[in-house]
């Protein structure tokens, strides 16, 4: 079937560039991506934010694809991540360590992959840009752009920023403090503050100006493909700047940057690392690389039969220009639709407001160290609950620990152990449903939370989604505190009724929390002996748990021990 499905409304429509950007092709893969990570440092909390956000929305999408209106459509979610391994920056990091670039890449790529797995982020595909399958895709994309007359050999005389791996126009550099030694001044990129160097070399140029109007049209489509809206305005300003009318260099001489993918038919040049890196999103479309290359080699093939375009691409605000100007330019130039949605997040900062970063050496602790101290789910919850999209957020272990104690130890964990303890329910079973109004307040709160979470997920506001669930759990706690079931007769109907209502609220909260805290929710739902159900109103709100369903174990799991920080 040919058509497009709108995630928000579940409606069918025919849509092209400039129309509903949240539409994704029916019966095909829904692709969710993270940026791919530079292998010149160890994973820290900022990297974790990009992957956890993408993982959260991919998991939520998996839970929603079983909505009754969609159940007849075969729809799979594909979630991809990876490492960005080429370029001067990585080669320089390897030489500083006196090891071969390949050895550094193998080691750091593995560490990203393993650390993400500890965070419960296990992508369907993890691409490394040094893999031969990726080189085949990049070369095919290059040939396609060349066939369409958008790439030609020329000379680049100007600034280059190694930290950002970016060609920087003359009007975008300023004299500023040297980040390595602030007492000295040097020429830096105005946008990132990183040092630039002058280069003068033969280079292939991509005629980006030709795509300016098409990119603007894509950016201005409804709903906007760039979220949040603050970032859209930034991108529009970038598009209007003089730099956007200049050709973009898309190669470096091999003599200068040897650690890269060869330009097809000209081994004297390697492909610019951002064109190489952005093409990872094409590489992860399928494990059948030959099919991707064949599609790229066929100029009339827009890759939609392979599941293109991505449903959601998550990225940090520092790489906005590359994803919202360069990336759609390359794609539109190749006759391929740009992604449906770019979700751009802000930074985690130190208390003094500096971006947590490897180059500034100010990451409080590595991600692995944090994961040794805190549960992955506590970290995921904190990032999703308090991380910013438009505005930066401060990261500190004090804030993390406070959030964990208030919302996970005292509220969620406590509710599970309190409601299912043997003193409360000696038979360790779901109480029978009873005729009473006891459930009304909890049921109303559960319905509100369900609707609010669905809306917040559609609006990509993970913090609001988690706050709605937190409100539901607070209502359940208050209800239990007010009704004091422990004061009611042990085998009386009233006690059963109060506990059943409270357990229903807890179950709904856990079902809704699944994409944020998969392990915790699985443990708790398993203990309650209920299904980890999909996100349909019928399954979540209107399918009662059978009376007398026994709990799975003698004692409830301690979800978040109090003894930890
Ligand atoms: N390799 C490029 C991306 C290429 S995608 C085709 C890159 N890599 S990175 O390792 O530097 O950054 C990866 C992600 O981590 C980006 O989304 C970036 O914004 C994010 N973060 C790195 N530090 C961050 C914070 N302090 N806070 C939040 N996220 C930040 O860029």
Short mmCIF file of N, CA, C and O in Angstrom, two decimals, residues 120 127 185 231 273 447 477:
data_model
loop_
_atom_site.label_atom_id
_atom_site.label_comp_id
_atom_site.label_asym_id
_atom_site.label_seq_id
_atom_site.Cartn_x
_atom_site.Cartn_y
_atom_site.Cartn_z
N UNK A 120 20.78 0.42 29.22
CA UNK A 120 19.61 -0.21 28.61
C UNK A 120 19.31 0.34 27.23
O UNK A 120 18.17 0.32 26.79
N UNK A 127 26.22 1.48 13.96
CA UNK A 127 27.11 1.59 12.80
C UNK A 127 28.41 2.25 13.21
O UNK A 127 28.44 3.16 14.04
N UNK A 185 45.21 34.94 23.13
CA UNK A 185 44.08 35.04 22.22
C UNK A 185 44.44 34.40 20.88
O UNK A 185 45.62 34.26 20.54
N UNK A 231 14.66 26.48 17.98
CA UNK A 231 15.75 26.04 17.11
C UNK A 231 15.42 26.27 15.64
O UNK A 231 16.30 26.49 14.82
N UNK A 273 34.33 14.78 6.66
CA UNK A 273 33.85 13.90 7.72
C UNK A 273 32.35 14.08 8.03
O UNK A 273 31.67 13.13 8.38
N UNK A 447 -6.76 7.98 33.94
CA UNK A 447 -7.18 8.40 32.59
C UNK A 447 -6.51 9.70 32.19
O UNK A 447 -6.06 9.88 31.05
N UNK A 477 -0.79 7.68 46.18
CA UNK A 477 -0.24 7.75 47.55
C UNK A 477 -1.18 8.48 48.49
O UNK A 477 -1.44 8.03 49.62
#
